[in-house]
PDB file of C-alpha atoms in Angstrom:
ATOM      1  CA  MET A 241      25.428  -4.348 -25.236  1.00 70.00           C
ATOM      2  CA  GLN A 242      28.369  -5.976 -27.122  1.00 82.00           C
ATOM      3  CA  SER A 243      29.081  -2.556 -28.595  1.00 87.00           C
ATOM      4  CA  LEU A 244      30.344  -1.011 -25.236  1.00 97.00           C
ATOM      5  CA  GLN A 245      32.864  -3.817 -24.434  1.00 96.00           C
ATOM      6  CA  GLY A 246      36.336  -2.564 -24.501  1.00 96.00           C
ATOM      7  CA  LYS A 247      34.949   1.102 -24.296  1.00 98.00           C
ATOM      8  CA  LYS A 248      37.142   3.576 -22.207  1.00 98.00           C
ATOM      9  CA  ALA A 249      35.196   6.366 -20.235  1.00 98.00           C
ATOM     10  CA  ILE A 250      35.343   8.993 -17.711  1.00 98.00           C
ATOM     11  CA  LEU A 251      32.927   9.780 -15.851  1.00 98.00           C
ATOM     12  CA  THR A 252      32.388  12.958 -13.637  1.00 98.00           C
ATOM     13  CA  GLY A 253      30.942  12.787  -9.982  1.00 97.00           C
ATOM     14  CA  GLY A 254      30.472   8.784  -9.468  1.00 96.00           C
ATOM     15  CA  VAL A 255      30.901   8.663  -6.165  1.00 96.00           C
ATOM     16  CA  GLN A 256      27.114   8.391  -5.042  1.00 94.00           C
ATOM     17  CA  GLY A 257      23.588   8.256  -6.033  1.00 94.00           C
ATOM     18  CA  LEU A 258      23.074   8.701  -9.595  1.00 96.00           C
ATOM     19  CA  GLY A 259      26.853   8.513 -10.571  1.00 97.00           C
ATOM     20  CA  LEU A 260      27.665   5.403  -8.866  1.00 97.00           C
ATOM     21  CA  ALA A 261      24.879   3.737 -10.364  1.00 97.00           C
ATOM     22  CA  MET A 262      26.055   4.998 -14.033  1.00 98.00           C
ATOM     23  CA  VAL A 263      29.405   4.102 -13.361  1.00 98.00           C
ATOM     24  CA  LYS A 264      27.905   0.467 -12.281  1.00 97.00           C
ATOM     25  CA  GLY A 265      25.592   0.514 -15.471  1.00 97.00           C
ATOM     26  CA  LEU A 266      28.743   0.795 -18.052  1.00 98.00           C
ATOM     27  CA  CYS A 267      31.061  -1.588 -16.072  1.00 97.00           C
ATOM     28  CA  GLU A 268      28.208  -4.214 -16.240  1.00 96.00           C
ATOM     29  CA  TYR A 269      28.554  -4.078 -20.374  1.00 97.00           C
ATOM     30  CA  GLY A 270      32.661  -4.180 -19.926  1.00 97.00           C
ATOM     31  CA  VAL A 271      33.332  -0.548 -20.240  1.00 98.00           C
ATOM     32  CA  GLU A 272      36.427   0.845 -18.302  1.00 98.00           C
ATOM     33  CA  VAL A 273      35.787   3.537 -16.389  1.00 98.00           C
ATOM     34  CA  CYS A 274      37.827   6.605 -14.634  1.00 98.00           C
ATOM     35  CA  ILE A 275      35.808   8.593 -11.971  1.00 98.00           C
ATOM     36  CA  ILE A 276      36.684  11.980 -11.398  1.00 98.00           C
ATOM     37  CA  ASP A 277      35.045  13.430  -7.981  1.00 98.00           C
ATOM     38  CA  TYR A 278      35.912  15.795  -5.328  1.00 96.00           C
ATOM     39  CA  SER A 279      35.045  13.175  -2.608  1.00 96.00           C
ATOM     40  CA  ASN A 280      37.985  11.924  -0.756  1.00 96.00           C
ATOM     41  CA  ASP A 281      36.245   8.316  -1.073  1.00 96.00           C
ATOM     42  CA  VAL A 282      36.689   8.154  -5.204  1.00 97.00           C
ATOM     43  CA  GLU A 283      40.052   6.059  -4.946  1.00 96.00           C
ATOM     44  CA  LYS A 284      38.139   3.758  -2.138  1.00 96.00           C
ATOM     45  CA  ILE A 285      35.097   3.387  -4.611  1.00 97.00           C
ATOM     46  CA  ALA A 286      37.190   2.655  -7.036  1.00 97.00           C
ATOM     47  CA  LYS A 287      39.348   0.138  -5.431  1.00 97.00           C
ATOM     48  CA  ASP A 288      35.945  -1.141  -4.246  1.00 96.00           C
ATOM     49  CA  MET A 289      34.931  -1.914  -7.665  1.00 96.00           C
ATOM     50  CA  GLN A 290      38.196  -3.217  -9.036  1.00 97.00           C
ATOM     51  CA  ASN A 291      37.615  -6.003  -6.146  1.00 97.00           C
ATOM     52  CA  GLU A 292      34.339  -6.707  -7.886  1.00 96.00           C
ATOM     53  CA  GLY A 293      36.353  -7.553 -10.816  1.00 96.00           C
ATOM     54  CA  TYR A 294      35.949  -3.984 -12.948  1.00 97.00           C
ATOM     55  CA  SER A 295      38.342  -1.842 -14.371  1.00 97.00           C
ATOM     56  CA  VAL A 296      37.936   1.490 -12.436  1.00 98.00           C
ATOM     57  CA  TYR A 297      40.100   4.296 -11.768  1.00 98.00           C
ATOM     58  CA  GLY A 298      39.790   7.102  -9.861  1.00 98.00           C
ATOM     59  CA  VAL A 299      41.308  10.662  -9.774  1.00 98.00           C
ATOM     60  CA  ARG A 300      39.993  13.503  -6.972  1.00 98.00           C
ATOM     61  CA  ALA A 301      39.460  16.726  -8.550  1.00 98.00           C
ATOM     62  CA  ASP A 302      37.519  19.899  -7.732  1.00 97.00           C
ATOM     63  CA  LEU A 303      36.074  21.097 -11.092  1.00 98.00           C
ATOM     64  CA  SER A 304      35.603  24.630  -9.555  1.00 97.00           C
ATOM     65  CA  ASN A 305      39.230  24.735  -9.987  1.00 97.00           C
ATOM     66  CA  LEU A 306      39.050  25.307 -13.794  1.00 98.00           C
ATOM     67  CA  GLU A 307      42.385  25.875 -14.301  1.00 98.00           C
ATOM     68  CA  LYS A 308      43.340  22.615 -13.322  1.00 98.00           C
ATOM     69  CA  ILE A 309      40.822  20.912 -15.510  1.00 98.00           C
ATOM     70  CA  PRO A 310      43.087  20.011 -18.739  1.00 98.00           C
ATOM     71  CA  GLU A 311      45.720  18.298 -15.844  1.00 98.00           C
ATOM     72  CA  VAL A 312      42.882  16.215 -14.381  1.00 98.00           C
ATOM     73  CA  PHE A 313      41.293  14.861 -18.362  1.00 98.00           C
ATOM     74  CA  HIS A 314      45.034  14.128 -19.098  1.00 98.00           C
ATOM     75  CA  VAL A 315      45.373  12.180 -16.114  1.00 98.00           C
ATOM     76  CA  ALA A 316      42.339  10.405 -16.342  1.00 98.00           C
ATOM     77  CA  VAL A 317      42.716   9.508 -19.980  1.00 98.00           C
ATOM     78  CA  GLN A 318      46.500   7.937 -19.218  1.00 98.00           C
ATOM     79  CA  LEU A 319      44.827   5.927 -16.806  1.00 98.00           C
ATOM     80  CA  LEU A 320      42.290   4.721 -19.042  1.00 98.00           C
ATOM     81  CA  GLY A 321      45.427   3.812 -21.620  1.00 98.00           C
ATOM     82  CA  GLY A 322      45.955   6.716 -23.220  1.00 98.00           C
ATOM     83  CA  GLU A 323      42.268   6.459 -25.219  1.00 98.00           C
ATOM     84  CA  LEU A 324      38.829   7.622 -24.640  1.00 98.00           C
ATOM     85  CA  ASP A 325      35.549   6.779 -26.101  1.00 98.00           C
ATOM     86  CA  ILE A 326      33.188   8.146 -23.696  1.00 98.00           C
ATOM     87  CA  LEU A 327      33.007  11.339 -21.570  1.00 98.00           C
ATOM     88  CA  VAL A 328      29.817  11.259 -18.920  1.00 98.00           C
ATOM     89  CA  ASN A 329      29.804  14.954 -17.392  1.00 98.00           C
ATOM     90  CA  ASN A 330      27.523  14.026 -14.114  1.00 98.00           C
ATOM     91  CA  ALA A 331      29.367  16.108 -11.593  1.00 97.00           C
ATOM     92  CA  GLY A 332      27.029  18.815 -10.374  1.00 96.00           C
ATOM     93  CA  ILE A 333      26.458  21.217  -7.213  1.00 95.00           C
ATOM     94  CA  HIS A 334      23.047  22.634  -5.879  1.00 94.00           C
ATOM     95  CA  LYS A 335      22.523  24.976  -2.894  1.00 94.00           C
ATOM     96  CA  PRO A 336      18.889  25.084  -2.237  1.00 92.00           C
ATOM     97  CA  MET A 337      17.533  28.854  -1.194  1.00 95.00           C
ATOM     98  CA  PRO A 338      15.987  31.522  -2.169  1.00 97.00           C
ATOM     99  CA  ALA A 339      17.416  33.390  -5.119  1.00 98.00           C
ATOM    100  CA  ILE A 340      17.297  36.817  -3.135  1.00 98.00           C
ATOM    101  CA  ASP A 341      19.269  35.067  -0.169  1.00 98.00           C
ATOM    102  CA  LEU A 342      21.765  33.265  -2.421  1.00 98.00           C
ATOM    103  CA  PRO A 343      25.610  34.461  -2.234  1.00 98.00           C
ATOM    104  CA  ILE A 344      26.458  35.865  -5.871  1.00 98.00           C
ATOM    105  CA  GLU A 345      29.805  33.597  -5.181  1.00 98.00           C
ATOM    106  CA  ASP A 346      28.062  30.432  -4.522  1.00 98.00           C
ATOM    107  CA  PHE A 347      25.503  31.297  -7.850  1.00 98.00           C
ATOM    108  CA  GLN A 348      29.102  31.491  -9.672  1.00 98.00           C
ATOM    109  CA  LYS A 349      30.257  28.479  -8.050  1.00 98.00           C
ATOM    110  CA  ILE A 350      27.350  26.362  -9.471  1.00 98.00           C
ATOM    111  CA  ILE A 351      27.893  27.803 -12.966  1.00 98.00           C
ATOM    112  CA  ASP A 352      31.415  27.183 -12.714  1.00 98.00           C
ATOM    113  CA  VAL A 353      31.106  22.844 -11.996  1.00 98.00           C
ATOM    114  CA  ASN A 354      27.434  22.373 -13.801  1.00 98.00           C
ATOM    115  CA  VAL A 355      28.073  24.232 -17.151  1.00 98.00           C
ATOM    116  CA  THR A 356      31.769  25.463 -17.618  1.00 98.00           C
ATOM    117  CA  ALA A 357      33.576  22.608 -16.220  1.00 98.00           C
ATOM    118  CA  ILE A 358      31.333  20.688 -18.539  1.00 98.00           C
ATOM    119  CA  PHE A 359      32.385  22.660 -21.359  1.00 98.00           C
ATOM    120  CA  GLU A 360      35.954  22.254 -20.926  1.00 98.00           C
ATOM    121  CA  LEU A 361      36.082  18.733 -20.572  1.00 98.00           C
ATOM    122  CA  SER A 362      33.878  17.974 -23.338  1.00 98.00           C
ATOM    123  CA  ARG A 363      36.498  20.362 -25.554  1.00 98.00           C
ATOM    124  CA  LEU A 364      39.419  18.399 -24.207  1.00 98.00           C
ATOM    125  CA  ALA A 365      37.184  15.205 -25.001  1.00 98.00           C
ATOM    126  CA  TYR A 366      36.824  16.225 -28.579  1.00 98.00           C
ATOM    127  CA  HIS A 367      40.485  15.894 -29.556  1.00 98.00           C
ATOM    128  CA  GLU A 368      40.575  12.391 -27.900  1.00 98.00           C
ATOM    129  CA  MET A 369      37.659  11.007 -29.921  1.00 98.00           C
ATOM    130  CA  LEU A 370      38.765  13.081 -32.787  1.00 98.00           C
ATOM    131  CA  LYS A 371      41.517  10.431 -33.093  1.00 97.00           C
ATOM    132  CA  LYS A 372      38.816   7.787 -33.455  1.00 96.00           C
ATOM    133  CA  GLY A 373      36.437   9.484 -35.572  1.00 97.00           C
ATOM    134  CA  ALA A 374      33.760   8.543 -32.857  1.00 98.00           C
ATOM    135  CA  GLY A 375      32.682   9.083 -29.215  1.00 98.00           C
ATOM    136  CA  LYS A 376      29.955   9.486 -27.085  1.00 98.00           C
ATOM    137  CA  ILE A 377      29.459  12.784 -25.100  1.00 99.00           C
ATOM    138  CA  VAL A 378      26.643  12.377 -22.732  1.00 98.00           C
ATOM    139  CA  ASN A 379      25.491  15.235 -20.300  1.00 98.00           C
ATOM    140  CA  ILE A 380      23.448  14.866 -17.231  1.00 98.00           C
ATOM    141  CA  ALA A 381      20.947  18.084 -17.244  1.00 98.00           C
ATOM    142  CA  SER A 382      17.954  17.956 -15.141  1.00 97.00           C
ATOM    143  CA  VAL A 383      13.771  18.080 -15.344  1.00 97.00           C
ATOM    144  CA  LEU A 384      15.022  21.556 -14.185  1.00 96.00           C
ATOM    145  CA  ALA A 385      16.524  22.446 -17.531  1.00 97.00           C
ATOM    146  CA  VAL A 386      12.797  22.708 -18.267  1.00 96.00           C
ATOM    147  CA  GLN A 387      10.964  23.266 -15.566  1.00 92.00           C
ATOM    148  CA  GLY A 388      12.349  25.927 -13.052  1.00 91.00           C
ATOM    149  CA  GLY A 389      12.321  24.194  -9.747  1.00 88.00           C
ATOM    150  CA  TYR A 390      11.927  25.876  -6.241  1.00 89.00           C
ATOM    151  CA  ASN A 391      14.600  27.793  -4.505  1.00 93.00           C
ATOM    152  CA  ALA A 392      16.777  26.414  -7.440  1.00 95.00           C
ATOM    153  CA  SER A 393      17.743  29.546  -9.474  1.00 97.00           C
ATOM    154  CA  ALA A 394      21.752  28.737  -9.870  1.00 98.00           C
ATOM    155  CA  TYR A 395      20.993  25.025 -10.640  1.00 97.00           C
ATOM    156  CA  SER A 396      18.171  25.383 -12.952  1.00 98.00           C
ATOM    157  CA  ALA A 397      19.862  27.648 -14.639  1.00 98.00           C
ATOM    158  CA  SER A 398      22.835  25.819 -14.857  1.00 98.00           C
ATOM    159  CA  LYS A 399      20.675  23.024 -16.413  1.00 98.00           C
ATOM    160  CA  GLY A 400      19.238  25.042 -18.710  1.00 98.00           C
ATOM    161  CA  ALA A 401      22.740  25.874 -19.912  1.00 98.00           C
ATOM    162  CA  VAL A 402      23.858  22.418 -20.299  1.00 98.00           C
ATOM    163  CA  ALA A 403      20.641  21.569 -22.600  1.00 98.00           C
ATOM    164  CA  GLN A 404      21.531  24.288 -24.853  1.00 98.00           C
ATOM    165  CA  LEU A 405      25.408  23.420 -24.661  1.00 98.00           C
ATOM    166  CA  THR A 406      24.144  19.740 -25.660  1.00 98.00           C
ATOM    167  CA  LYS A 407      22.546  21.062 -28.526  1.00 98.00           C
ATOM    168  CA  SER A 408      24.848  23.643 -29.724  1.00 98.00           C
ATOM    169  CA  LEU A 409      27.795  21.173 -29.535  1.00 98.00           C
ATOM    170  CA  SER A 410      25.855  18.377 -31.299  1.00 98.00           C
ATOM    171  CA  ASN A 411      25.888  21.153 -34.263  1.00 98.00           C
ATOM    172  CA  GLU A 412      29.456  21.086 -34.100  1.00 98.00           C
ATOM    173  CA  TRP A 413      30.506  17.809 -34.053  1.00 98.00           C
ATOM    174  CA  ALA A 414      27.965  15.314 -35.227  1.00 98.00           C
ATOM    175  CA  LYS A 415      29.363  15.305 -38.432  1.00 98.00           C
ATOM    176  CA  LYS A 416      32.867  14.157 -36.705  1.00 98.00           C
ATOM    177  CA  GLY A 417      31.277  11.164 -35.330  1.00 98.00           C
ATOM    178  CA  ILE A 418      30.709  12.316 -32.063  1.00 98.00           C
ATOM    179  CA  ASN A 419      27.460  12.314 -30.753  1.00 98.00           C
ATOM    180  CA  VAL A 420      26.669  14.713 -27.935  1.00 98.00           C
ATOM    181  CA  ASN A 421      23.474  14.126 -26.130  1.00 98.00           C
ATOM    182  CA  ALA A 422      21.667  15.008 -22.442  1.00 98.00           C
ATOM    183  CA  ILE A 423      19.643  13.084 -20.085  1.00 98.00           C
ATOM    184  CA  ALA A 424      17.307  14.996 -17.945  1.00 98.00           C
ATOM    185  CA  PRO A 425      16.842  12.549 -14.978  1.00 97.00           C
ATOM    186  CA  GLY A 426      13.875  13.206 -12.737  1.00 96.00           C
ATOM    187  CA  TYR A 427      13.259  12.957  -8.958  1.00 94.00           C
ATOM    188  CA  TYR A 428      15.321  10.465  -7.171  1.00 95.00           C
ATOM    189  CA  ASN A 429      16.009   8.702  -3.824  1.00 91.00           C
ATOM    190  CA  THR A 430      19.712   9.918  -3.645  1.00 88.00           C
ATOM    191  CA  ALA A 431      21.406  12.163  -1.017  1.00 79.00           C
ATOM    192  CA  LEU A 432      21.124  15.292  -3.360  1.00 75.00           C
ATOM    193  CA  ASN A 433      17.385  15.107  -2.457  1.00 79.00           C
ATOM    194  CA  GLN A 434      17.502  14.183   0.800  1.00 82.00           C
ATOM    195  CA  PHE A 435      15.940  17.923   1.814  1.00 81.00           C
ATOM    196  CA  ILE A 436      12.957  17.160  -0.299  1.00 83.00           C
ATOM    197  CA  LEU A 437      12.715  13.696   1.091  1.00 82.00           C
ATOM    198  CA  GLU A 438      12.371  15.076   4.758  1.00 86.00           C
ATOM    199  CA  ASP A 439      10.084  17.962   3.763  1.00 85.00           C
ATOM    200  CA  GLU A 440       6.831  15.666   3.541  1.00 89.00           C
ATOM    201  CA  SER A 441       4.364  18.288   2.232  1.00 88.00           C
ATOM    202  CA  ARG A 442       6.876  19.285  -0.600  1.00 86.00           C
ATOM    203  CA  TYR A 443       7.436  15.597  -1.256  1.00 89.00           C
ATOM    204  CA  GLN A 444       3.364  14.888  -1.397  1.00 92.00           C
ATOM    205  CA  SER A 445       3.044  17.719  -3.930  1.00 89.00           C
ATOM    206  CA  LEU A 446       5.854  16.178  -6.093  1.00 90.00           C
ATOM    207  CA  ILE A 447       4.637  12.659  -5.781  1.00 92.00           C
ATOM    208  CA  SER A 448       1.086  13.867  -7.271  1.00 94.00           C
ATOM    209  CA  ARG A 449       2.734  15.235 -10.242  1.00 93.00           C
ATOM    210  CA  ILE A 450       4.596  12.180 -11.371  1.00 96.00           C
ATOM    211  CA  PRO A 451       2.666   9.804 -13.281  1.00 97.00           C
ATOM    212  CA  ALA A 452       4.849   7.007 -12.066  1.00 97.00           C
ATOM    213  CA  GLY A 453       3.736   7.855  -8.448  1.00 95.00           C
ATOM    214  CA  ARG A 454       7.159   7.386  -7.060  1.00 94.00           C
ATOM    215  CA  PHE A 455      10.806   8.911  -7.092  1.00 95.00           C
ATOM    216  CA  GLY A 456      13.013   6.878  -9.175  1.00 95.00           C
ATOM    217  CA  GLU A 457      15.985   4.540  -7.653  1.00 94.00           C
ATOM    218  CA  PRO A 458      19.513   5.297  -9.272  1.00 94.00           C
ATOM    219  CA  ASN A 459      20.096   2.108 -10.728  1.00 94.00           C
ATOM    220  CA  GLU A 460      16.893   2.811 -13.461  1.00 96.00           C
ATOM    221  CA  LEU A 461      19.064   6.166 -14.544  1.00 96.00           C
ATOM    222  CA  ALA A 462      21.552   3.379 -16.000  1.00 96.00           C
ATOM    223  CA  GLY A 463      19.496   2.082 -18.825  1.00 96.00           C
ATOM    224  CA  ALA A 464      19.908   5.508 -20.700  1.00 97.00           C
ATOM    225  CA  LEU A 465      23.290   5.967 -20.266  1.00 98.00           C
ATOM    226  CA  GLN A 466      24.360   2.434 -21.788  1.00 98.00           C
ATOM    227  CA  PHE A 467      21.666   3.256 -24.814  1.00 98.00           C
ATOM    228  CA  LEU A 468      23.524   6.893 -25.415  1.00 98.00           C
ATOM    229  CA  CYS A 469      26.893   5.594 -24.970  1.00 98.00           C
ATOM    230  CA  SER A 470      26.165   2.461 -27.316  1.00 97.00           C
ATOM    231  CA  ASP A 471      26.275   1.906 -31.119  1.00 97.00           C
ATOM    232  CA  LYS A 472      22.777   1.729 -31.036  1.00 97.00           C
ATOM    233  CA  SER A 473      22.531   5.647 -30.398  1.00 97.00           C
ATOM    234  CA  ASN A 474      24.621   6.651 -33.700  1.00 98.00           C
ATOM    235  CA  TYR A 475      22.150   8.487 -35.176  1.00 98.00           C
ATOM    236  CA  ILE A 476      21.112  10.363 -32.176  1.00 98.00           C
ATOM    237  CA  ASN A 477      22.605  13.872 -31.717  1.00 98.00           C
ATOM    238  CA  GLY A 478      21.728  16.689 -29.545  1.00 98.00           C
ATOM    239  CA  ILE A 479      18.566  15.272 -27.715  1.00 98.00           C
ATOM    240  CA  LEU A 480      17.343  16.097 -23.996  1.00 98.00           C
ATOM    241  CA  LEU A 481      16.180  12.366 -22.474  1.00 98.00           C
ATOM    242  CA  PRO A 482      14.379  12.487 -19.836  1.00 98.00           C
ATOM    243  CA  VAL A 483      14.218   9.748 -17.297  1.00 98.00           C
ATOM    244  CA  ASP A 484      11.479  11.476 -14.586  1.00 97.00           C
ATOM    245  CA  GLY A 485       8.521   8.884 -14.504  1.00 97.00           C
ATOM    246  CA  GLY A 486       6.537  10.965 -16.816  1.00 97.00           C
ATOM    247  CA  PHE A 487       7.035  14.190 -14.697  1.00 96.00           C
ATOM    248  CA  LEU A 488       7.688  16.595 -17.533  1.00 95.00           C
ATOM    249  CA  GLY A 489       4.720  15.304 -19.726  1.00 93.00           C
ATOM    250  CA  ARG A 490       2.393  15.922 -17.168  1.00 88.00           C
TER     251      ARG A 490
END
């Protein structure tokens, strides 16, 4: 997609799994990317991708530390030369367990990382994008924004909030030339879903509900992101786009 060439993007949670696949997907079309991630490997991942010829930077940060988010954001923007065209809010955490057993502190941390950090990063991005009169914000929700899941009370609540936040921000910012949309990934072969992959009965139960008959591969999410970040999606606002092998349509 030619319209992505030379764009500047921040992507949170880009060290592994779906996040890393999306970083690579943007880089393939000439986007300069700064990854914000909690992992100690974020700078190594950025360096490895630089060695492959891509323009990638890494900033280590804990997005549950809400007070530090503005500082982290501005460091990332400076690494991108003081410009920002794209924000991909992908970072998220999950603690699968029965709701009755989930400590309230863990529930709050999931909300902080999965929702509040997105709200703050999006507002910061708004001011940068307003300078250009254009920008793309893509929030990574989940099929659990629609379907409640199992042992996922905090996670599904947070992803439902992401879907609604996406609509609300779109309502306010679309007229400013800033597209705010969300992607709802289904079940993928990632470390986050390892506990499902190891539970044969649950895995088979999910597979039977996915029309595609399999979990997705991380690189299969990149196309949707590329589209929503490109000029081809300029009249798309406030959507929740499932990339789930047909799961939500079953």
